[in-house]
GROMACS .gro file of N, CA, C and O in nm:
model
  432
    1UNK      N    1  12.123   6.237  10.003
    1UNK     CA    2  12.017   6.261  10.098
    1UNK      C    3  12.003   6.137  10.184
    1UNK      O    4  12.018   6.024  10.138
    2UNK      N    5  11.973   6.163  10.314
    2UNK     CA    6  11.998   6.016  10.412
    2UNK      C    7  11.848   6.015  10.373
    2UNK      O    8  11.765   6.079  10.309
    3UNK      N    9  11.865   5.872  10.473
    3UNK     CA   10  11.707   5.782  10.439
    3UNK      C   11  11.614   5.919  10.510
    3UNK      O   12  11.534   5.981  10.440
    4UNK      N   13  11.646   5.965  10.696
    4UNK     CA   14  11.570   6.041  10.754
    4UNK      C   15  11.513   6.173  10.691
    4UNK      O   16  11.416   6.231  10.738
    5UNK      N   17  11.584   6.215  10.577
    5UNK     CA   18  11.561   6.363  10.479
    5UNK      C   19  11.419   6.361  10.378
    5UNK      O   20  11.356   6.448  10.318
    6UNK      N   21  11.406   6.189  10.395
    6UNK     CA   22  11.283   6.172  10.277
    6UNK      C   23  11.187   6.207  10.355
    6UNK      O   24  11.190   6.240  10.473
    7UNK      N   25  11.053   6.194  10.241
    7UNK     CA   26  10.909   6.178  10.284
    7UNK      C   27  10.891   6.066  10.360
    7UNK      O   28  10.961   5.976  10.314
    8UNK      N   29  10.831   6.031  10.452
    8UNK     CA   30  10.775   5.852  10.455
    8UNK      C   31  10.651   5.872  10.343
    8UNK      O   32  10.598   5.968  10.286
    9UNK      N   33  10.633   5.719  10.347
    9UNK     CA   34  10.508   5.686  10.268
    9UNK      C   35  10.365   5.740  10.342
    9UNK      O   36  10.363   5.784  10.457
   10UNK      N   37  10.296   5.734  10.293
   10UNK     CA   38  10.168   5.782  10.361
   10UNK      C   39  10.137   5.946  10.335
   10UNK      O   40  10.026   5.995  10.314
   11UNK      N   41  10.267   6.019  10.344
   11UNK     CA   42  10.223   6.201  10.396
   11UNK      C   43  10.177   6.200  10.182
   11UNK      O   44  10.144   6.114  10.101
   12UNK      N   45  10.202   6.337  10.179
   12UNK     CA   46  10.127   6.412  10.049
   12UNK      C   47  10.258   6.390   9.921
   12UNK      O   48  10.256   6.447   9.812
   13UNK      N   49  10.340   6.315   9.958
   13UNK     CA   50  10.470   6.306   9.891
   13UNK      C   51  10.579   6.442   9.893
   13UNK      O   52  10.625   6.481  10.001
   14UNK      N   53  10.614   6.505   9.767
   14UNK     CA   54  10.772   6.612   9.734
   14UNK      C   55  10.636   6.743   9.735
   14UNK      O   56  10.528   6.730   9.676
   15UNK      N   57  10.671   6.841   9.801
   15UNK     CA   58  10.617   6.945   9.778
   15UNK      C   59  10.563   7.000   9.712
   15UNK      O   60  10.456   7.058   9.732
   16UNK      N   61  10.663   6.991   9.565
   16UNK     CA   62  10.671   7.022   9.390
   16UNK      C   63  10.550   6.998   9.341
   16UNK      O   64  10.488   7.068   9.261
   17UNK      N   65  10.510   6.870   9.402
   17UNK     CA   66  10.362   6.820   9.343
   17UNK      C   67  10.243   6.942   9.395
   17UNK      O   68  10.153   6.985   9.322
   18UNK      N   69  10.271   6.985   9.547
   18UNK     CA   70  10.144   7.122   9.530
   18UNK      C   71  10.216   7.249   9.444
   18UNK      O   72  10.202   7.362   9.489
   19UNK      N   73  10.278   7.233   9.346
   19UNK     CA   74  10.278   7.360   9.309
   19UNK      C   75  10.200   7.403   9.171
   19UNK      O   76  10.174   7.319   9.085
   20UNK      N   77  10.170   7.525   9.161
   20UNK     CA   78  10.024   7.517   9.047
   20UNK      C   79  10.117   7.546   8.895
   20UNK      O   80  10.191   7.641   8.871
   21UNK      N   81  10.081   7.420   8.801
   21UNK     CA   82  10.120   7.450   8.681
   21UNK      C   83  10.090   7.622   8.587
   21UNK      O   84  10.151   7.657   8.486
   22UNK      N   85   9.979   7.704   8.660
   22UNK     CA   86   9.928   7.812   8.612
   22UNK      C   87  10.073   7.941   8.655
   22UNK      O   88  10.114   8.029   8.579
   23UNK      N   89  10.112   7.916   8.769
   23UNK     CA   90  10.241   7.952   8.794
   23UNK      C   91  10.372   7.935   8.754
   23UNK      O   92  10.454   8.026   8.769
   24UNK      N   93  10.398   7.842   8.710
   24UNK     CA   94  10.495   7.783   8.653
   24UNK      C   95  10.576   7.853   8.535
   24UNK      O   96  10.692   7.827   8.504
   25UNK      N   97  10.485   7.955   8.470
   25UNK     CA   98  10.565   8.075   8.359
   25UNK      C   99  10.596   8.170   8.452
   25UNK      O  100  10.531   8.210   8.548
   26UNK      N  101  10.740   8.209   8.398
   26UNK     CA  102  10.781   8.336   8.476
   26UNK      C  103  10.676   8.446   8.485
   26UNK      O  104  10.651   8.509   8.588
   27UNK      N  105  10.617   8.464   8.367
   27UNK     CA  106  10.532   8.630   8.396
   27UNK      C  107  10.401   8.623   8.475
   27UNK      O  108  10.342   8.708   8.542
   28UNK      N  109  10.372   8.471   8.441
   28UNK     CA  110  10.276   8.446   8.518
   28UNK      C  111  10.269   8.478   8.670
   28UNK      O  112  10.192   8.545   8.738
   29UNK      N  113  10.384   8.401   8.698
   29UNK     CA  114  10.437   8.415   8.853
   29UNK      C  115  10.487   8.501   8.891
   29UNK      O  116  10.506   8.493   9.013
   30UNK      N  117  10.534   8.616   8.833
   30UNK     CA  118  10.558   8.755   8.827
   30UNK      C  119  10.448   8.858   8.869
   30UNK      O  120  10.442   8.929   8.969
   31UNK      N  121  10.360   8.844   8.761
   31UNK     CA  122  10.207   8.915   8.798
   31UNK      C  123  10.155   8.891   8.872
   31UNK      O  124  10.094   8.986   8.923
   32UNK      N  125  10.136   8.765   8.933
   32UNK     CA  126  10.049   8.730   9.078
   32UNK      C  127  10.101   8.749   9.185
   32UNK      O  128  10.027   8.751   9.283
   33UNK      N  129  10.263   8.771   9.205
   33UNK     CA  130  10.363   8.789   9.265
   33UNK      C  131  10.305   8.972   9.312
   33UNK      O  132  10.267   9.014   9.420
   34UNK      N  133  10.320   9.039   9.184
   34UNK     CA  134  10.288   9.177   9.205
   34UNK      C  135  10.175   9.184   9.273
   34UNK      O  136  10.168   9.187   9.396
   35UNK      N  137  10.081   9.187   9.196
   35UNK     CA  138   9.958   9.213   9.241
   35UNK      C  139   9.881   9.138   9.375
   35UNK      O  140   9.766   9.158   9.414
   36UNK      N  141   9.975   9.052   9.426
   36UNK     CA  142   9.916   8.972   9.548
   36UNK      C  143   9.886   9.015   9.711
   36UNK      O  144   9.823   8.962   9.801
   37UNK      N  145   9.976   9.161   9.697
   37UNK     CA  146  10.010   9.255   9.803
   37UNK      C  147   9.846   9.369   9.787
   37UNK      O  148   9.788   9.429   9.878
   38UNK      N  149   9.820   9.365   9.672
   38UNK     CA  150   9.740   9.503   9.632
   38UNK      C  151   9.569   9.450   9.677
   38UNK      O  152   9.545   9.340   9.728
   39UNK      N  153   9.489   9.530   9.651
   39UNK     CA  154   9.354   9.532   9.605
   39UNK      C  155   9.340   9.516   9.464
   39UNK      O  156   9.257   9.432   9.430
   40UNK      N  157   9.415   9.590   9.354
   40UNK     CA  158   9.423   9.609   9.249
   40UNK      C  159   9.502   9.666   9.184
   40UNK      O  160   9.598   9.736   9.219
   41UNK      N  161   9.468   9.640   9.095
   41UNK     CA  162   9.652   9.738   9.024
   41UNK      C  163   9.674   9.738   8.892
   41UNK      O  164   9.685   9.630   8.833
   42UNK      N  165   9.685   9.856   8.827
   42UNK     CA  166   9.681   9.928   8.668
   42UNK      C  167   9.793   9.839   8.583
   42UNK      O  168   9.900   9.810   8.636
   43UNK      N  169   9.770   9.808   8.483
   43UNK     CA  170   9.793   9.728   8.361
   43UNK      C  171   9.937   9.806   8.335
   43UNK      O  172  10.021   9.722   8.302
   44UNK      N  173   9.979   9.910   8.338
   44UNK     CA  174  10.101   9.991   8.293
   44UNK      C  175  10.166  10.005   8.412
   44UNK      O  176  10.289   9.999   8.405
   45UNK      N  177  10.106  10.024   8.540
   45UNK     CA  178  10.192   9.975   8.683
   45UNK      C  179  10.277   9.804   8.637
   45UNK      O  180  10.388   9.775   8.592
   46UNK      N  181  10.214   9.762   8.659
   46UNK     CA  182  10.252   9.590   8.628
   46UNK      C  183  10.336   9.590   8.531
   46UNK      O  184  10.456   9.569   8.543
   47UNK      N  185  10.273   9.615   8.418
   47UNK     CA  186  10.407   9.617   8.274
   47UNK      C  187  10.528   9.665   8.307
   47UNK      O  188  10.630   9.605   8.270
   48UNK      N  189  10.532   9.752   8.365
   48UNK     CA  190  10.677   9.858   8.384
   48UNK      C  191  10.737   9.778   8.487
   48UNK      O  192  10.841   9.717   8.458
   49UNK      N  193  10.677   9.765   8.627
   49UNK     CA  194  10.720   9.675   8.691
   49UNK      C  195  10.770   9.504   8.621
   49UNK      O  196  10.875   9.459   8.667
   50UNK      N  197  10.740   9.470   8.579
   50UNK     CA  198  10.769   9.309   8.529
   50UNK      C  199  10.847   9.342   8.425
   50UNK      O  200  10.930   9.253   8.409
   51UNK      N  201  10.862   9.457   8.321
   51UNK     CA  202  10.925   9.456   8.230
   51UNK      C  203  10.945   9.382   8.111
   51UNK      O  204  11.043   9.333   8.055
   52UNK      N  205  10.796   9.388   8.085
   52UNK     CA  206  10.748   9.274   7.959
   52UNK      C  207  10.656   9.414   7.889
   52UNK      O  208  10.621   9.516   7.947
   53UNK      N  209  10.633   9.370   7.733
   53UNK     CA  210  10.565   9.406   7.658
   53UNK      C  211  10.444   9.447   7.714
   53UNK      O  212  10.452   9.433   7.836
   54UNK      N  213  10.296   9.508   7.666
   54UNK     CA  214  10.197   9.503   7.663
   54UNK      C  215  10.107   9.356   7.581
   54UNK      O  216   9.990   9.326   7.606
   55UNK      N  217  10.204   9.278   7.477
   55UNK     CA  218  10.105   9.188   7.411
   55UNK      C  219  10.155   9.075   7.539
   55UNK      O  220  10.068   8.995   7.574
   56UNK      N  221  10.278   9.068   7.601
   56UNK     CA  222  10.303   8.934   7.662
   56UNK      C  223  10.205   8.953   7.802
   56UNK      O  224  10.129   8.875   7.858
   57UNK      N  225  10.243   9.094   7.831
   57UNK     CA  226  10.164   9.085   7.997
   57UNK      C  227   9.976   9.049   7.945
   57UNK      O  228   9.899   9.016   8.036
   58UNK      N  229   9.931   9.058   7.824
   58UNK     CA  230   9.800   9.036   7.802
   58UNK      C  231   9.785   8.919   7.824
   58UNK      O  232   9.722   8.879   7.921
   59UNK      N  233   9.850   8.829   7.720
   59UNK     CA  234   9.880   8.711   7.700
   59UNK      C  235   9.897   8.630   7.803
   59UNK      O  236   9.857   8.514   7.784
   60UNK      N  237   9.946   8.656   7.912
   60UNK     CA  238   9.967   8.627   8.011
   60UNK      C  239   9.851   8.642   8.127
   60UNK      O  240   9.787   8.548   8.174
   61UNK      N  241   9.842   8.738   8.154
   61UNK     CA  242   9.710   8.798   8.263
   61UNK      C  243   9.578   8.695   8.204
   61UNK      O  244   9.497   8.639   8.277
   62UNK      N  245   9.584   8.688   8.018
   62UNK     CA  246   9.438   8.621   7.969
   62UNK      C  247   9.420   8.465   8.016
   62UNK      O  248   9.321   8.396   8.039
   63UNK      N  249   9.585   8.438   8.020
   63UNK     CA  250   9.542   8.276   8.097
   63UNK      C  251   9.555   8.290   8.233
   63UNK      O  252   9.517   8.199   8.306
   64UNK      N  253   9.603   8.392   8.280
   64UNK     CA  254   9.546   8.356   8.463
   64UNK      C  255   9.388   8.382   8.476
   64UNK      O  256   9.321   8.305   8.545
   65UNK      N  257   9.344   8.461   8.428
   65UNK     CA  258   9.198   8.490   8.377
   65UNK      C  259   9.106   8.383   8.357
   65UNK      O  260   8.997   8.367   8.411
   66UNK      N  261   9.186   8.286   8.243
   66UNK     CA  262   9.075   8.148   8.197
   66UNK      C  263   9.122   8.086   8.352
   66UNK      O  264   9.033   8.095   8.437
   67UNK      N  265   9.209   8.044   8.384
   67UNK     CA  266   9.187   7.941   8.515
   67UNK      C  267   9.140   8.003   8.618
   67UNK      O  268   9.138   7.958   8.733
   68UNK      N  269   9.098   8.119   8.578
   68UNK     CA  270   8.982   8.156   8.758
   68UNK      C  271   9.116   8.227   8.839
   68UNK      O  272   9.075   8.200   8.952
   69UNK      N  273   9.250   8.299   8.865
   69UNK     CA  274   9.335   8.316   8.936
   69UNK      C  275   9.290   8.464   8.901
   69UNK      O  276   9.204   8.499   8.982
   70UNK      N  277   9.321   8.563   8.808
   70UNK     CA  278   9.301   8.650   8.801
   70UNK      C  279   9.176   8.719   8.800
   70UNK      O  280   9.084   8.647   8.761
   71UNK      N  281   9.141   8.845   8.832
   71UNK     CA  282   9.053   8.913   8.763
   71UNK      C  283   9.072   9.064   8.647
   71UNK      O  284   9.111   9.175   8.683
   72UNK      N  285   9.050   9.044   8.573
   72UNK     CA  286   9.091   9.160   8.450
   72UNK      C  287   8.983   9.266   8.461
   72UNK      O  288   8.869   9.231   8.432
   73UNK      N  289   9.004   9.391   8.499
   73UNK     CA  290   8.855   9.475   8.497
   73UNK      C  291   8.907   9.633   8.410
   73UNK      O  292   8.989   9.715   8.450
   74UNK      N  293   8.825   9.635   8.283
   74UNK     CA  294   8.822   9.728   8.212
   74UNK      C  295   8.717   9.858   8.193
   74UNK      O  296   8.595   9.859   8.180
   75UNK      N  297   8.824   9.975   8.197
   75UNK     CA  298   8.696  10.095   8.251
   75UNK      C  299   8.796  10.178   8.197
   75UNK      O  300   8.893  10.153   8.126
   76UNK      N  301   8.735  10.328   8.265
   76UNK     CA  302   8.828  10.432   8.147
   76UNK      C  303   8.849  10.506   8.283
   76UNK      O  304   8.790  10.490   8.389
   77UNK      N  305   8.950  10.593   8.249
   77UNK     CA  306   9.003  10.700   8.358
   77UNK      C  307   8.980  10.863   8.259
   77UNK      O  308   9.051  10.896   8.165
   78UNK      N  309   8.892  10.922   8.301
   78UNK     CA  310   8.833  11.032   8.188
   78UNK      C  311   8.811  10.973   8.028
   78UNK      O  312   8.732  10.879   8.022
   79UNK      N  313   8.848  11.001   7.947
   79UNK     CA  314   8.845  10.950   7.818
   79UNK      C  315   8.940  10.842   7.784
   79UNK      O  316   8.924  10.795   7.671
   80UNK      N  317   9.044  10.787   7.861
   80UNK     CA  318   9.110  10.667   7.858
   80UNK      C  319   9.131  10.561   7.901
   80UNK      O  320   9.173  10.532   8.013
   81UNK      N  321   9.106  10.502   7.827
   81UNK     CA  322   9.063  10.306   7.894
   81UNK      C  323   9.169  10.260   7.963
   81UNK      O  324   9.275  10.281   7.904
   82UNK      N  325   9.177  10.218   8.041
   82UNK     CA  326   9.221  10.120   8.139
   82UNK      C  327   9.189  10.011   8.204
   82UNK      O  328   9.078   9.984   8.249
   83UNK      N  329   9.319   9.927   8.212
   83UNK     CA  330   9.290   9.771   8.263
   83UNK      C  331   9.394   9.762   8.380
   83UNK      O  332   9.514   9.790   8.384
   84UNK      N  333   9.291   9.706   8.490
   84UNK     CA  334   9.314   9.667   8.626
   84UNK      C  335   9.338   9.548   8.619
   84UNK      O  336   9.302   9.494   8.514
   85UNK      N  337   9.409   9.457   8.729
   85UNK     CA  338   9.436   9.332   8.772
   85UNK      C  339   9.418   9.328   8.918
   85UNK      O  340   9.482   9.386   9.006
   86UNK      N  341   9.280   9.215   8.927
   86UNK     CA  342   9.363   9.161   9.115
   86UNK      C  343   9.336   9.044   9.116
   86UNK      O  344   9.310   8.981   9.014
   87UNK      N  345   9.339   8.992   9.241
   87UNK     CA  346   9.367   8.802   9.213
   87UNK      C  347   9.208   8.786   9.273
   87UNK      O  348   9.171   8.851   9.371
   88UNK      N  349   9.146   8.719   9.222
   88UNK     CA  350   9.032   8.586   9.276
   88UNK      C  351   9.078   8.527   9.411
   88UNK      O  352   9.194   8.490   9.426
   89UNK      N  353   8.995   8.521   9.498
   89UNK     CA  354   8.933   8.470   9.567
   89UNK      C  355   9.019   8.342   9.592
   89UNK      O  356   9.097   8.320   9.684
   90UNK      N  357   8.982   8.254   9.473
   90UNK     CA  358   9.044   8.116   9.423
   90UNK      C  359   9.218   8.158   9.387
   90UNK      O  360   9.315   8.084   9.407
   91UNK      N  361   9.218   8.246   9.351
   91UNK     CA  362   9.376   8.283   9.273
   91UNK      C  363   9.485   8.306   9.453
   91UNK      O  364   9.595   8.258   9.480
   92UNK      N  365   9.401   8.388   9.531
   92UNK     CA  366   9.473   8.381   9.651
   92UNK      C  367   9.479   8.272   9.699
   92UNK      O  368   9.580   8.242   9.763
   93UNK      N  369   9.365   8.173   9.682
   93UNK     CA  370   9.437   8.037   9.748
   93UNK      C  371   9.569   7.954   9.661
   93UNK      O  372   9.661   7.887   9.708
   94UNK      N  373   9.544   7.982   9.544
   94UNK     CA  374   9.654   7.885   9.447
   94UNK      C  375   9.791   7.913   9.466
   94UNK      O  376   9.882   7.830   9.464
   95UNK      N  377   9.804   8.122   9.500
   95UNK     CA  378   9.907   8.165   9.501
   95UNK      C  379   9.971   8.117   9.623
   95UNK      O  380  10.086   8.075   9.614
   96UNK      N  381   9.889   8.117   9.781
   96UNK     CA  382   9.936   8.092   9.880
   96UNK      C  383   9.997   7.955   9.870
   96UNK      O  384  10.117   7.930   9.867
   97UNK      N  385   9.891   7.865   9.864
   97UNK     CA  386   9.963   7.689   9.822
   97UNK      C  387  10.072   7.713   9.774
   97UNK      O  388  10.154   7.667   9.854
   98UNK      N  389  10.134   7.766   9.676
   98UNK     CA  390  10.205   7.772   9.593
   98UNK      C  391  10.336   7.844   9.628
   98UNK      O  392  10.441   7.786   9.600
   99UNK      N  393  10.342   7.970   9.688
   99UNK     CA  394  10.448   7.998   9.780
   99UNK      C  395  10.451   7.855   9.913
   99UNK      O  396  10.555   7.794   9.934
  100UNK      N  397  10.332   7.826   9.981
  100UNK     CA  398  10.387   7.768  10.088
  100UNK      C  399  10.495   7.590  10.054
  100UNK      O  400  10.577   7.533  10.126
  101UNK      N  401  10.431   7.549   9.896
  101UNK     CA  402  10.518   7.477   9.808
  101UNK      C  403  10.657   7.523   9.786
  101UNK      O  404  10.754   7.450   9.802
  102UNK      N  405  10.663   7.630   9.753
  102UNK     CA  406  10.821   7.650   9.748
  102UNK      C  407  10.923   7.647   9.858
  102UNK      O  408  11.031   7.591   9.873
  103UNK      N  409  10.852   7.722   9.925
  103UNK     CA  410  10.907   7.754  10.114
  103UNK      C  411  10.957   7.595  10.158
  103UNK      O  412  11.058   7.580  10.226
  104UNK      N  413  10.881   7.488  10.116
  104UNK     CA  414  10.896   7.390  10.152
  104UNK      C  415  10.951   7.278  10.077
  104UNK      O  416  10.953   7.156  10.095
  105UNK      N  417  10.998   7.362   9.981
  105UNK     CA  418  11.078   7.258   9.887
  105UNK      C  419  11.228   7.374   9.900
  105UNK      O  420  11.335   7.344   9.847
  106UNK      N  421  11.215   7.456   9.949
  106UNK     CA  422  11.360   7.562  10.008
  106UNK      C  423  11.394   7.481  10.139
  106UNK      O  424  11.511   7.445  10.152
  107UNK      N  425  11.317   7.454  10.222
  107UNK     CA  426  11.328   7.400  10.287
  107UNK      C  427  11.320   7.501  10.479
  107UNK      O  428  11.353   7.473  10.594
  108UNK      N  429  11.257   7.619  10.408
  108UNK     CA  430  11.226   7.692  10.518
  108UNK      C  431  11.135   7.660  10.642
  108UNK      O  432  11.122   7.744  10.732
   0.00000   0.00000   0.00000
């Protein structure tokens, strides 16, 4: 890499540094990936799509949940329960940072 390819001193440094450790697991970044297009979106949509278990996509969705990125909303569809996903408020900003981190460590 020539000297001109670096950061100078002063700017925000390597990109990498805005990117959110909450993203950083594949399913994680998978699910927010999905659901980032939607309003909301069914727990067995997502599973099938990502192609993970029901205990991992929980497991998963429950820590985007604790850091404020997700929202988990449980209700029933006639006599059967169902769980929704959409992103926070806060979760759309982390996700955006976070693509615009990559874009810029691609170098787009």
């Amino acid at each position: 890499m020539s000297a001109s390819n670096r950061t100078p001193a002063g700017e925000d440094g390597h990109p990498r540094l805005k990117l959110s450790d909450q993203l950083a697991h594949p399913v994680r970044f998978s699910l927010v990936a999905a659901i980032a297009g939607t309003d909301e979106s069914e727990f067995a949509v997502v599973r099938d799509h990502l192609q993970v278990s029901d205990s991992v996509l929980s497991r998963q969705a429950s820590q985007l949940e604790e850091a404020g990125i997700v929202r988990i909303r449980k209700g029933f569809v006639g006599k059967r329960p169902r769980t929704w996903f959409s992103l926070t408020a806060d979760g759309r900003g982390v996700w955006e940072r976070h693509l615009a981190a990559l874009r810029d460590i691609a170098g787009s």
